Tab-separated table of C-alpha atoms and ligand atoms in Angstrom:
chain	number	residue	atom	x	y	z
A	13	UNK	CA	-30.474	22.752	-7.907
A	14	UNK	CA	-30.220	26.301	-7.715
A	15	UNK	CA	-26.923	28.487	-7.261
A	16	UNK	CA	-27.409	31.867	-5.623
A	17	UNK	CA	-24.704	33.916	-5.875
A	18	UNK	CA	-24.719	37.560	-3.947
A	19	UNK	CA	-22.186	39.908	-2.940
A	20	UNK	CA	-21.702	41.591	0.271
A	21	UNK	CA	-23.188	44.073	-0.829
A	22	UNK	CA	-25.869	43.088	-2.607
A	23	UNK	CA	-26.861	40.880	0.211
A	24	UNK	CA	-28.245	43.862	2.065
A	25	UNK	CA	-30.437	45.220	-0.529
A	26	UNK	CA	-31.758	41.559	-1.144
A	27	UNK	CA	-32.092	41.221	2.837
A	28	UNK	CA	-35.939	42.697	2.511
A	29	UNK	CA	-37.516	39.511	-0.196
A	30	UNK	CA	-35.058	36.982	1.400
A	31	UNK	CA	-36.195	37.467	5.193
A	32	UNK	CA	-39.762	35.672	3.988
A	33	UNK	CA	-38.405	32.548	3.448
A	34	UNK	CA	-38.453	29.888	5.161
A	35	UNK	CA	-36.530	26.587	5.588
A	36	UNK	CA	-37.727	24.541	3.080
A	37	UNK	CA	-38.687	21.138	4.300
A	38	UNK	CA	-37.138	19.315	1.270
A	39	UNK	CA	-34.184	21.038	0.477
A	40	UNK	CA	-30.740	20.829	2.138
A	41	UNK	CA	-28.925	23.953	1.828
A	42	UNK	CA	-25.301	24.161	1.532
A	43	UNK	CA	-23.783	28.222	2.340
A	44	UNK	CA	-20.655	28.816	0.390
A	45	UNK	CA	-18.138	31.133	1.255
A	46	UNK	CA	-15.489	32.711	-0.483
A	47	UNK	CA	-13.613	35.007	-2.551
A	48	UNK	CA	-15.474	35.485	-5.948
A	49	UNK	CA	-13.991	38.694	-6.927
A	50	UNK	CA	-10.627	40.874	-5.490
A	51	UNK	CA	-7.057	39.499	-6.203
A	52	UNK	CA	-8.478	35.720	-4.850
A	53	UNK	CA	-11.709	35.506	-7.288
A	54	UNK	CA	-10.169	32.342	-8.595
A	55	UNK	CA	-10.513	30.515	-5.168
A	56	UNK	CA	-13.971	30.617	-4.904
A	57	UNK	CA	-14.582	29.759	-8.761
A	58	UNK	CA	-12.410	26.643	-8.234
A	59	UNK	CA	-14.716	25.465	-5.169
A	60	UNK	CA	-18.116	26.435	-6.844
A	61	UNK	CA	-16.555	24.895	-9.997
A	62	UNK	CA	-15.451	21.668	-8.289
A	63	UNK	CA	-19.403	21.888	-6.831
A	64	UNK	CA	-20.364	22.178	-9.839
A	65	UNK	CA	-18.467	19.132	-11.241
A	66	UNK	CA	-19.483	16.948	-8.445
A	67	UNK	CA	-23.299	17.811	-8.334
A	68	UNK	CA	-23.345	17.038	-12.339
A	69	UNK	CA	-22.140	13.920	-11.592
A	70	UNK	CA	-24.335	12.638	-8.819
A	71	UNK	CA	-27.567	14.682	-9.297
A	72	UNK	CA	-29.225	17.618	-6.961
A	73	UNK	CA	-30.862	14.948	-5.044
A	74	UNK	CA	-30.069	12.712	-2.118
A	75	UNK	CA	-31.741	11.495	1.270
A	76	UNK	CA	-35.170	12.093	-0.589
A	77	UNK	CA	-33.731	16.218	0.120
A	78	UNK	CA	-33.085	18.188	-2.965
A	79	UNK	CA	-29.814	20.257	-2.303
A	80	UNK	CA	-29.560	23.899	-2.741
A	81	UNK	CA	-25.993	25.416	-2.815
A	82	UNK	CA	-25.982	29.613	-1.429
A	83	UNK	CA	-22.794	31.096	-2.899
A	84	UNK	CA	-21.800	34.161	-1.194
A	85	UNK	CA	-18.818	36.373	-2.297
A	86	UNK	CA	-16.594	37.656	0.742
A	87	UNK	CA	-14.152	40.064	-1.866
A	88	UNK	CA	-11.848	38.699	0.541
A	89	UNK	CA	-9.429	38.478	2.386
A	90	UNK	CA	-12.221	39.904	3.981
A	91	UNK	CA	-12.370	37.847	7.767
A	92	UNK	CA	-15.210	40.431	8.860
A	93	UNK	CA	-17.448	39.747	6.021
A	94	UNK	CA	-16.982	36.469	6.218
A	95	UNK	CA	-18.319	36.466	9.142
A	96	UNK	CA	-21.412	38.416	8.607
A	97	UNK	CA	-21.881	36.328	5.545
A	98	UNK	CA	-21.887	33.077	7.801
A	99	UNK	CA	-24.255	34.433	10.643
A	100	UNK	CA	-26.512	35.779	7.554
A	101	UNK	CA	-26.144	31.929	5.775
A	102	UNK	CA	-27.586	30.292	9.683
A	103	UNK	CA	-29.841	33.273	10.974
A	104	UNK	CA	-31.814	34.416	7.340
A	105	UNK	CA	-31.288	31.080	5.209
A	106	UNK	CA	-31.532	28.077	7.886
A	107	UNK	CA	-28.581	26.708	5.826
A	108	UNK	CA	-27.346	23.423	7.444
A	109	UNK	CA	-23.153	23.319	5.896
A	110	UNK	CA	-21.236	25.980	5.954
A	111	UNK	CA	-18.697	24.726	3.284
A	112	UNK	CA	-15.896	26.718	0.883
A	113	UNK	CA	-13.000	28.851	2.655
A	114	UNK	CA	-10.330	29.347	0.946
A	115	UNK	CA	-8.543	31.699	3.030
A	116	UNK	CA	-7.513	31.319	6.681
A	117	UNK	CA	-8.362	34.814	8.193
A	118	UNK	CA	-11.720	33.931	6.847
A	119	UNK	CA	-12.644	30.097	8.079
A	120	UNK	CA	-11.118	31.829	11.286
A	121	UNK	CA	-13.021	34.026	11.163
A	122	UNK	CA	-16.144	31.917	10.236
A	123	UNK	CA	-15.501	29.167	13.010
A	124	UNK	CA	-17.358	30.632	15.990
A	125	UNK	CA	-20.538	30.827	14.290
A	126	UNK	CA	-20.163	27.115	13.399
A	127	UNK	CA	-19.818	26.732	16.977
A	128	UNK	CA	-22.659	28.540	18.181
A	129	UNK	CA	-25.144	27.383	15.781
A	130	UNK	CA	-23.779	23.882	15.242
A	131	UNK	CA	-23.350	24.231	11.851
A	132	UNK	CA	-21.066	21.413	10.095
A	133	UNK	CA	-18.659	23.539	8.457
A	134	UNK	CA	-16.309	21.891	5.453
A	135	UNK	CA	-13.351	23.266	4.813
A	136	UNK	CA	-12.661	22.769	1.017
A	137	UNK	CA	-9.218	25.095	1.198
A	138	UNK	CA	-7.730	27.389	4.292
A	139	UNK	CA	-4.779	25.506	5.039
A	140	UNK	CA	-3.852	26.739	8.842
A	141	UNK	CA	-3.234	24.164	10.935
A	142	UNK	CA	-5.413	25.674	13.876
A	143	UNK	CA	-8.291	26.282	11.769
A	144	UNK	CA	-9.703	22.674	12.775
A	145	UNK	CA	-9.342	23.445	16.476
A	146	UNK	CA	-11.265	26.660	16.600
A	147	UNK	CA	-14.753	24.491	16.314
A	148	UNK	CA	-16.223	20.721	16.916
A	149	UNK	CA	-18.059	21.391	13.719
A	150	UNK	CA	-15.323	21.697	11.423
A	151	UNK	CA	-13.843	19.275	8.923
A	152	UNK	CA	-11.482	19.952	6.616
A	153	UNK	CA	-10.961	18.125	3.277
A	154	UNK	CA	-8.624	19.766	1.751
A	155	UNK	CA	-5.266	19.943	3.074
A	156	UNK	CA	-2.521	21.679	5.792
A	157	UNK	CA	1.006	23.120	5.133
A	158	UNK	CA	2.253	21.161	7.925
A	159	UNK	CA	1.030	18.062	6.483
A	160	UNK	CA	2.710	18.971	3.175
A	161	UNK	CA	5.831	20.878	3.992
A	162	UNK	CA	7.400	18.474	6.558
A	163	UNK	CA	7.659	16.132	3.178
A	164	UNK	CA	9.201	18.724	0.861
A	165	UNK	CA	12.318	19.027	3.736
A	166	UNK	CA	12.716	15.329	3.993
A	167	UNK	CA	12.895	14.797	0.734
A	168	UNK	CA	15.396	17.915	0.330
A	169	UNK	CA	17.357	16.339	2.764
A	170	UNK	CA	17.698	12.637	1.150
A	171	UNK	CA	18.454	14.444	-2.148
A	172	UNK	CA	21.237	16.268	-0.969
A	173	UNK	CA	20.153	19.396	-0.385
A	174	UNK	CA	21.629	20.731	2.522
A	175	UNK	CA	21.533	24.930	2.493
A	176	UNK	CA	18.365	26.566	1.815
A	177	UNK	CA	16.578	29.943	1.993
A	178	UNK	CA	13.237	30.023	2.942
A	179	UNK	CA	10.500	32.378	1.337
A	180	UNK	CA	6.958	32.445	2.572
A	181	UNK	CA	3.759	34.551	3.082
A	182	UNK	CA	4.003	36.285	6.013
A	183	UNK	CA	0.580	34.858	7.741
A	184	UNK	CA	-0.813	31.627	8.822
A	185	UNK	CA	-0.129	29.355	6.279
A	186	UNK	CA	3.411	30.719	5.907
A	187	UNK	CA	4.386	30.590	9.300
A	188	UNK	CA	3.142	26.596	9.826
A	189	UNK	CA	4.846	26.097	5.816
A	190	UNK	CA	8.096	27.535	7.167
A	191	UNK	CA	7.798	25.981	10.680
A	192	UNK	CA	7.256	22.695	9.373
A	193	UNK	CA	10.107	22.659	6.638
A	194	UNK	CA	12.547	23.774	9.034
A	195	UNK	CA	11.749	21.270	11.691
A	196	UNK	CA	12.715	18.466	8.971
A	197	UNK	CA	15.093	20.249	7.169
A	198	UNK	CA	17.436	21.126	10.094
A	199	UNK	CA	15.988	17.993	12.210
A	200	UNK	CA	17.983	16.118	8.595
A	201	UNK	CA	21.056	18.078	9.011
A	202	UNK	CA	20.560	20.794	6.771
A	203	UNK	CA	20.679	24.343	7.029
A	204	UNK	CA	18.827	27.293	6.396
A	205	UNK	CA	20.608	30.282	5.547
A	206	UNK	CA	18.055	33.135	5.643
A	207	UNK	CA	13.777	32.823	6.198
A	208	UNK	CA	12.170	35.546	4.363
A	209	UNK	CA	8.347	36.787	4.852
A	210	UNK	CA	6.107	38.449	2.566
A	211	UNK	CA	3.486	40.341	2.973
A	212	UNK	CA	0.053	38.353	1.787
A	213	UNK	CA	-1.152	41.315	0.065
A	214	UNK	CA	0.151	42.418	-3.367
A	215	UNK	CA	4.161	41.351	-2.555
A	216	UNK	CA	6.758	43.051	-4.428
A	217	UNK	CA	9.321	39.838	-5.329
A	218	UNK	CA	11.770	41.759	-6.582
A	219	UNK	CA	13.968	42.350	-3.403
A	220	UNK	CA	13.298	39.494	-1.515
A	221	UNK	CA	14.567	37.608	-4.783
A	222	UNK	CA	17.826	39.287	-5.213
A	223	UNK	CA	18.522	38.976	-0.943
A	224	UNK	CA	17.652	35.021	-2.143
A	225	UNK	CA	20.668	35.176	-4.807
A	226	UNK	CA	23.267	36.991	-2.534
A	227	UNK	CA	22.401	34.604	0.649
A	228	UNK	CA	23.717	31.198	-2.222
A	229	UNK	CA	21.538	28.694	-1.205
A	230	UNK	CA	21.391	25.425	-3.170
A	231	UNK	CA	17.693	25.654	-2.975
A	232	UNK	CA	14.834	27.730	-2.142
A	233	UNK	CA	11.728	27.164	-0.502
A	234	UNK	CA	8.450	28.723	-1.206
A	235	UNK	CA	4.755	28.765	-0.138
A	236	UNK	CA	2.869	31.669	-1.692
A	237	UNK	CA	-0.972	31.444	-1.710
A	238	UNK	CA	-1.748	29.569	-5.198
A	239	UNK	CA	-2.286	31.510	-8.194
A	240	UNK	CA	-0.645	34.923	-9.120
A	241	UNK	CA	1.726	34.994	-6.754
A	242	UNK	CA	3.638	31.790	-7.771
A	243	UNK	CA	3.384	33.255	-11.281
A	244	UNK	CA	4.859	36.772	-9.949
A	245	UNK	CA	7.844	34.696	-8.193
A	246	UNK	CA	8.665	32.835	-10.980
A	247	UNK	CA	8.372	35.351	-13.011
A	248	UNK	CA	11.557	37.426	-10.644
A	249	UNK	CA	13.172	34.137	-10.092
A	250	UNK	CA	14.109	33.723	-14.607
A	251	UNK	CA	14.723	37.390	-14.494
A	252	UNK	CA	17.283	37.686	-12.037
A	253	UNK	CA	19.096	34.709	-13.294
A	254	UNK	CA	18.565	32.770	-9.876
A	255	UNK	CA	18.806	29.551	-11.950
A	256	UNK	CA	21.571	30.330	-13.765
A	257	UNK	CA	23.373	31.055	-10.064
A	258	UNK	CA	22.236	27.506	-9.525
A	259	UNK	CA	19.517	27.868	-7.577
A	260	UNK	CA	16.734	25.278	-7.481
A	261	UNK	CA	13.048	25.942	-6.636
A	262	UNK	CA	11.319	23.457	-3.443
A	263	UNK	CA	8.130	24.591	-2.582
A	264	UNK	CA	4.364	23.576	-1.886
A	265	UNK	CA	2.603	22.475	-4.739
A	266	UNK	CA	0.249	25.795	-3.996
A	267	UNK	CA	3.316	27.688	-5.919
A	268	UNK	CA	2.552	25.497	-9.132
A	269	UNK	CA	-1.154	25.502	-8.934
A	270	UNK	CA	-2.692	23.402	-11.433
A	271	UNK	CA	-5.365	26.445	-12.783
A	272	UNK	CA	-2.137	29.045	-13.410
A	273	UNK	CA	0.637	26.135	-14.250
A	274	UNK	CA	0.273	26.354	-17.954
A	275	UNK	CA	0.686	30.164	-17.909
A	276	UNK	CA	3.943	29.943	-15.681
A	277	UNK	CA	6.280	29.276	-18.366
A	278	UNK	CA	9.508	26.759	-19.010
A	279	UNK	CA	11.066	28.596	-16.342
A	280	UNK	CA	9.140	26.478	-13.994
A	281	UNK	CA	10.161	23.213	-15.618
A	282	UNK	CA	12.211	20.680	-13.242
A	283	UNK	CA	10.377	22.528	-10.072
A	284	UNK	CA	9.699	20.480	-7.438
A	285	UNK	CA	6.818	20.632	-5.321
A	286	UNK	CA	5.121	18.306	-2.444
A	287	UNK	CA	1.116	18.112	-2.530
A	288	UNK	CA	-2.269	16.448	-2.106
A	289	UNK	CA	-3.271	16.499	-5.689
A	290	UNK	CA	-1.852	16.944	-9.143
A	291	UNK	CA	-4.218	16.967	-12.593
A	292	UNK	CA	-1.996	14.406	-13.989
A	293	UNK	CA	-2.565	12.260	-11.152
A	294	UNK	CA	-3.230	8.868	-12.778
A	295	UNK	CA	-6.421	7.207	-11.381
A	296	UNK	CA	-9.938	6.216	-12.738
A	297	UNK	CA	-11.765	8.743	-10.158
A	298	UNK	CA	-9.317	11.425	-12.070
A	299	UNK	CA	-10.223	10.544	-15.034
A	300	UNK	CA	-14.010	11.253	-13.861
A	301	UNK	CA	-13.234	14.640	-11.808
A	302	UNK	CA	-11.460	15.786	-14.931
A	303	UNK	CA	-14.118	15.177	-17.602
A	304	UNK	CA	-17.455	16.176	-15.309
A	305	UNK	CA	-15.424	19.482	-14.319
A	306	UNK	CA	-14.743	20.415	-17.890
A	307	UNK	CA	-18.854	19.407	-18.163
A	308	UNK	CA	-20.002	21.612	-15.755
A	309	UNK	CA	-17.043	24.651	-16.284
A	310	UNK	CA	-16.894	25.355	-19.910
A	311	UNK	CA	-14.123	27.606	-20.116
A	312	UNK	CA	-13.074	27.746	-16.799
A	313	UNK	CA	-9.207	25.873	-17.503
A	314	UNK	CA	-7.636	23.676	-15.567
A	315	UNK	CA	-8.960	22.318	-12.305
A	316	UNK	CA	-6.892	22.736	-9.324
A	317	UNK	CA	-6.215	21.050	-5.550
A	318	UNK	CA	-9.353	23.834	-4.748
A	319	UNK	CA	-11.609	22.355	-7.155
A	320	UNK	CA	-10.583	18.963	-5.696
A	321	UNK	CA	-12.031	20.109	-2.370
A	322	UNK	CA	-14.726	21.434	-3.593
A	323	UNK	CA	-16.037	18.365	-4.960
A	324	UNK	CA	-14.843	16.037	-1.916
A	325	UNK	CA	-16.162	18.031	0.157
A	326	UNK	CA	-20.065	17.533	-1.591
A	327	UNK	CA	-19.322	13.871	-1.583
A	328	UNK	CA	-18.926	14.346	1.943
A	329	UNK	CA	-22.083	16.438	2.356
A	330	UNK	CA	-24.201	13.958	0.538
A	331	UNK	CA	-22.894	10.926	2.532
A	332	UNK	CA	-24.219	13.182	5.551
A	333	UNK	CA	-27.465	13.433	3.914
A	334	UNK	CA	-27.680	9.577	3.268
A	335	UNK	CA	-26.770	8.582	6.275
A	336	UNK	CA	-29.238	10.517	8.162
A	337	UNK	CA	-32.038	9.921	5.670
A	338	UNK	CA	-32.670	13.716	5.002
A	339	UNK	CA	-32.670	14.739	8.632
A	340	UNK	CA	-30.202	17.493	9.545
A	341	UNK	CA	-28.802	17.835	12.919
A	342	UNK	CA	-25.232	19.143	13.619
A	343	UNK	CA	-23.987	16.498	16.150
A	344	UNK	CA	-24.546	13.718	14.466
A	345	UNK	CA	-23.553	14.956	11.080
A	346	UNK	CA	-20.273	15.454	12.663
A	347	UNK	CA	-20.281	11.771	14.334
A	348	UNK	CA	-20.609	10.742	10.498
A	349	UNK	CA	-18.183	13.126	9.222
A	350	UNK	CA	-15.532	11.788	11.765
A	351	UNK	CA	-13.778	8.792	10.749
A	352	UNK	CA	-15.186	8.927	6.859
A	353	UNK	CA	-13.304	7.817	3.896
A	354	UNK	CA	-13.693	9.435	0.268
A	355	UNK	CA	-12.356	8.216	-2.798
A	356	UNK	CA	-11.029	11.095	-3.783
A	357	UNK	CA	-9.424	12.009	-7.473
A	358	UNK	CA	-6.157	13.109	-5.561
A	359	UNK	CA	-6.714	9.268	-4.130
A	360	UNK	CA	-7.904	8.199	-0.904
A	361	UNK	CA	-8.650	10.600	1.922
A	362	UNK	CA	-9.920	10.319	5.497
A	363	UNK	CA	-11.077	13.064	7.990
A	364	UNK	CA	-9.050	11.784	11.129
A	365	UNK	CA	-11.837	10.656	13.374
A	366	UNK	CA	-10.318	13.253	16.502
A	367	UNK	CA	-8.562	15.650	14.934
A	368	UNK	CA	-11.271	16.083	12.340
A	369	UNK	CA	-8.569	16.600	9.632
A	370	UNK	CA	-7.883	15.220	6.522
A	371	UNK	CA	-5.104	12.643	5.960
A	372	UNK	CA	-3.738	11.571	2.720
A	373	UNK	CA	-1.419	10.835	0.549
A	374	UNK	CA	1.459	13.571	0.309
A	375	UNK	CA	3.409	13.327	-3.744
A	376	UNK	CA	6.717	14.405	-4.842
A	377	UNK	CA	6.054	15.878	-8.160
A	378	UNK	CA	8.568	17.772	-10.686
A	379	UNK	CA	6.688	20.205	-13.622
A	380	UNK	CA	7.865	18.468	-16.845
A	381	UNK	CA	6.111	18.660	-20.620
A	382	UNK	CA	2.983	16.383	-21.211
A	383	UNK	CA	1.801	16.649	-24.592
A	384	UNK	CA	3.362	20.130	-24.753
A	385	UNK	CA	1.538	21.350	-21.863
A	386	UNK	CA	3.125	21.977	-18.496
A	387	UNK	CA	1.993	19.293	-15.584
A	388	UNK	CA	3.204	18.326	-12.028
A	389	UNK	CA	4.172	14.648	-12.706
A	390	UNK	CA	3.953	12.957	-9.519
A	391	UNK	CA	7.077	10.374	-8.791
A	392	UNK	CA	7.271	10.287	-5.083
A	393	UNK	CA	4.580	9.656	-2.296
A	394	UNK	CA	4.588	9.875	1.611
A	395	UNK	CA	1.309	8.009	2.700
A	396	UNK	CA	-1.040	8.600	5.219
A	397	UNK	CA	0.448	11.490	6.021
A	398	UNK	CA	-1.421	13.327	9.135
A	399	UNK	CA	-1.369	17.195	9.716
A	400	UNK	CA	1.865	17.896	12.401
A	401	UNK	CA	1.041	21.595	12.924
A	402	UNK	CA	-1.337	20.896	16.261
B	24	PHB	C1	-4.982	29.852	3.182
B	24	PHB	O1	-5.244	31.079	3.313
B	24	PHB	O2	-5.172	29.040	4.102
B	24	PHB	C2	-4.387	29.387	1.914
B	24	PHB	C3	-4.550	30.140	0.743
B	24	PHB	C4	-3.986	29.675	-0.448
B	24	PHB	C5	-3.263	28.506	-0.475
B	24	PHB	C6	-3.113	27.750	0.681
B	24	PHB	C7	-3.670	28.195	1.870
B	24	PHB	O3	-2.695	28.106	-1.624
């Protein structure tokens, strides 16, 4: 297998050698698309990474095809590169996936040339509700923040909790997070004092954080994009004594992201969070995505719910392949993608045979020591849990 890897950039100057080659008749090639570098580098290393893992474990082969994976950074959020990225991936390199996304304005961005050229596009990460309905060709394996903030107010609600402020970015994802919890939260009979929006790019927490303390909530609820946001907030949330006020911290498990958890500090023990996938999630295929990401990643830390994607969302490339013995064509790898189950290391998934969106298992999880390190220990579920943004 080979992994390309060019920026946006670079693309152009390599646009000259690259425009003489053809399809190859044996390969199947798989165009990723994401951030690689820019304040959401990490996104797109957790996909390729969770590639990675996944083509260690099952080989570069499959439908007698050998499979070629096109990484191509989009510096992101970037929804206009994406773009010429994607239309690049179908015109110059004949790929047949479009797979990787981690940000919304991008796979929005992304979704009419999946349309146009029939291009099965996997999402392994933008978590918009919509994104699934912009295109017949997409699947998403990953996850919504309908599907997993409905369960974070339910549970709120049977614990108790009954007056909450609610912080979130102020785009997509944050809208359907805080749409979602408020529907169950007030739907329970709670209350929320005060919703709060933040900008996506480079948010100062410092305000918004104190406006939190003087509204007294009993809780607060967060969905920040994964990484250093959560770290930022967390960061505001021990320095302006928010837990000493007796404030507790509900969010999306994006705010305790596996890859930056054990960075976050003891400040974020006793957090609870409601997600797809946790590393300490105990199951054989865990065991397995753990070990053959670590294989393939030296280095790279902890996988996250990204790298998780990543690697479901091969499994369901190759069962593509295999099922239609090598022979790409867009229709009916989306009749074969609709309906299909994957063992997944978060547990088992399907990709809801209409809606073409993943449903799964949804966990209660609280950050508590393992070993010394920090983990989200899962002690809750809500099965089958569809997305309820659409
Ligand atoms: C998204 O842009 O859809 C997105 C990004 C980061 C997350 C979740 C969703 O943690």
């Amino acid at each position: 297998m080979t992994f390309k890897k060019t920026t946006g950039a670079l693309l152009l100057a390599g646009a000259t050698f690259l425009s003489g080659t053809a399809a190859a008749e044996d390969t199947i090639k798989v165009g990723v698309v994401a951030a690689f570098s820019g304040p959401f580098a990490d996104y797109g290393k957790m996909i390729e990474g969770g590639i990675k893992a996944y083509v260690l474990q099952h080989g570069n082969k499959v439908g007698g095809k050998r499979i070629e994976i096109i990484v191509k950074d989009t510096t992101g959020p970037a929804p206009e590169v994406a773009k010429r990225l994607a239309q690049e991936l179908v015109t110059r390199d004949h790929v047949d996936f479009l797979a990787g996304f981690g940000l919304t304005p991008e796979a929005l961005a992304v979704a009419p040339v999946a349309e146009q050229s029939k291009t099965p596009m996997i999402i392994m990460n933008a978590a918009t509700s919509i994104i699934t309905t912009k295109s017949n060709y997409i699947a998403r394996v990953s996850m919504t923040l309908p599907q997993v903030s409905g369960p974070m107010a339910s549970w709120a609600v049977k614990n108790g909790l009954r007056k909450v402020v609610t912080l979130v970015a102020d785009y997509g994802p944050g809208i359907d997070a805080e749409t979602a919890f408020k529907t169950n939260f007030i739907g329970g009979g709670g209350q929320i004092l005060e919703s709060i929006r933040v900008p996506l790019r480079n948010p100062e927490f410092a305000p918004f954080i104190q406006r939190i303390k003087d509204a007294k909530p009993e809780a607060v609820f967060i969905f920040v994009p994964a990484g250093e946001q959560g770290v930022a907030f967390m960061k505001g949330y021990r320095e302006r004594g928010l837990a000493e006020a007796g404030i507790k911290v509900i969010a999306t498990g994006d705010l305790t992201d596996d890859h930056v958890l054990p960075v976050m500090g003891d400040a974020t023990l006793g957090v609870i969070t409601t997600f797809h996938y946790s590393a300490a999630h105990k199951s054989a295929e865990n065991q397995t995505f753990l070990k053959q990401f670590a294989a393939a990643n030296p280095g790279a830390g902890r996988p996250n719910f990204m790298a998780v994607a990543g690697y479901d969302g091969m499994s369901a490339i190759y069962e593509v392949v295999r099922k239609l013995n090598g022979k790409m064509d867009g229709d009916r790898a989306m009749a074969i993608l609709r309906g299909m189950k994957i063992n997944s290391p978060r547990g088992p998934i399907t990709i809801d045979a209409q809606t073409r969106d993943v449903v799964q298992t949804v966990y209660v999880r609280r950050v508590e020591k393992i070993g010394g390190e920090l983990y989200n220990v899962e002690f809750d579920q809500y099965k089958e849990m569809k997305d309820t943004g659409k």
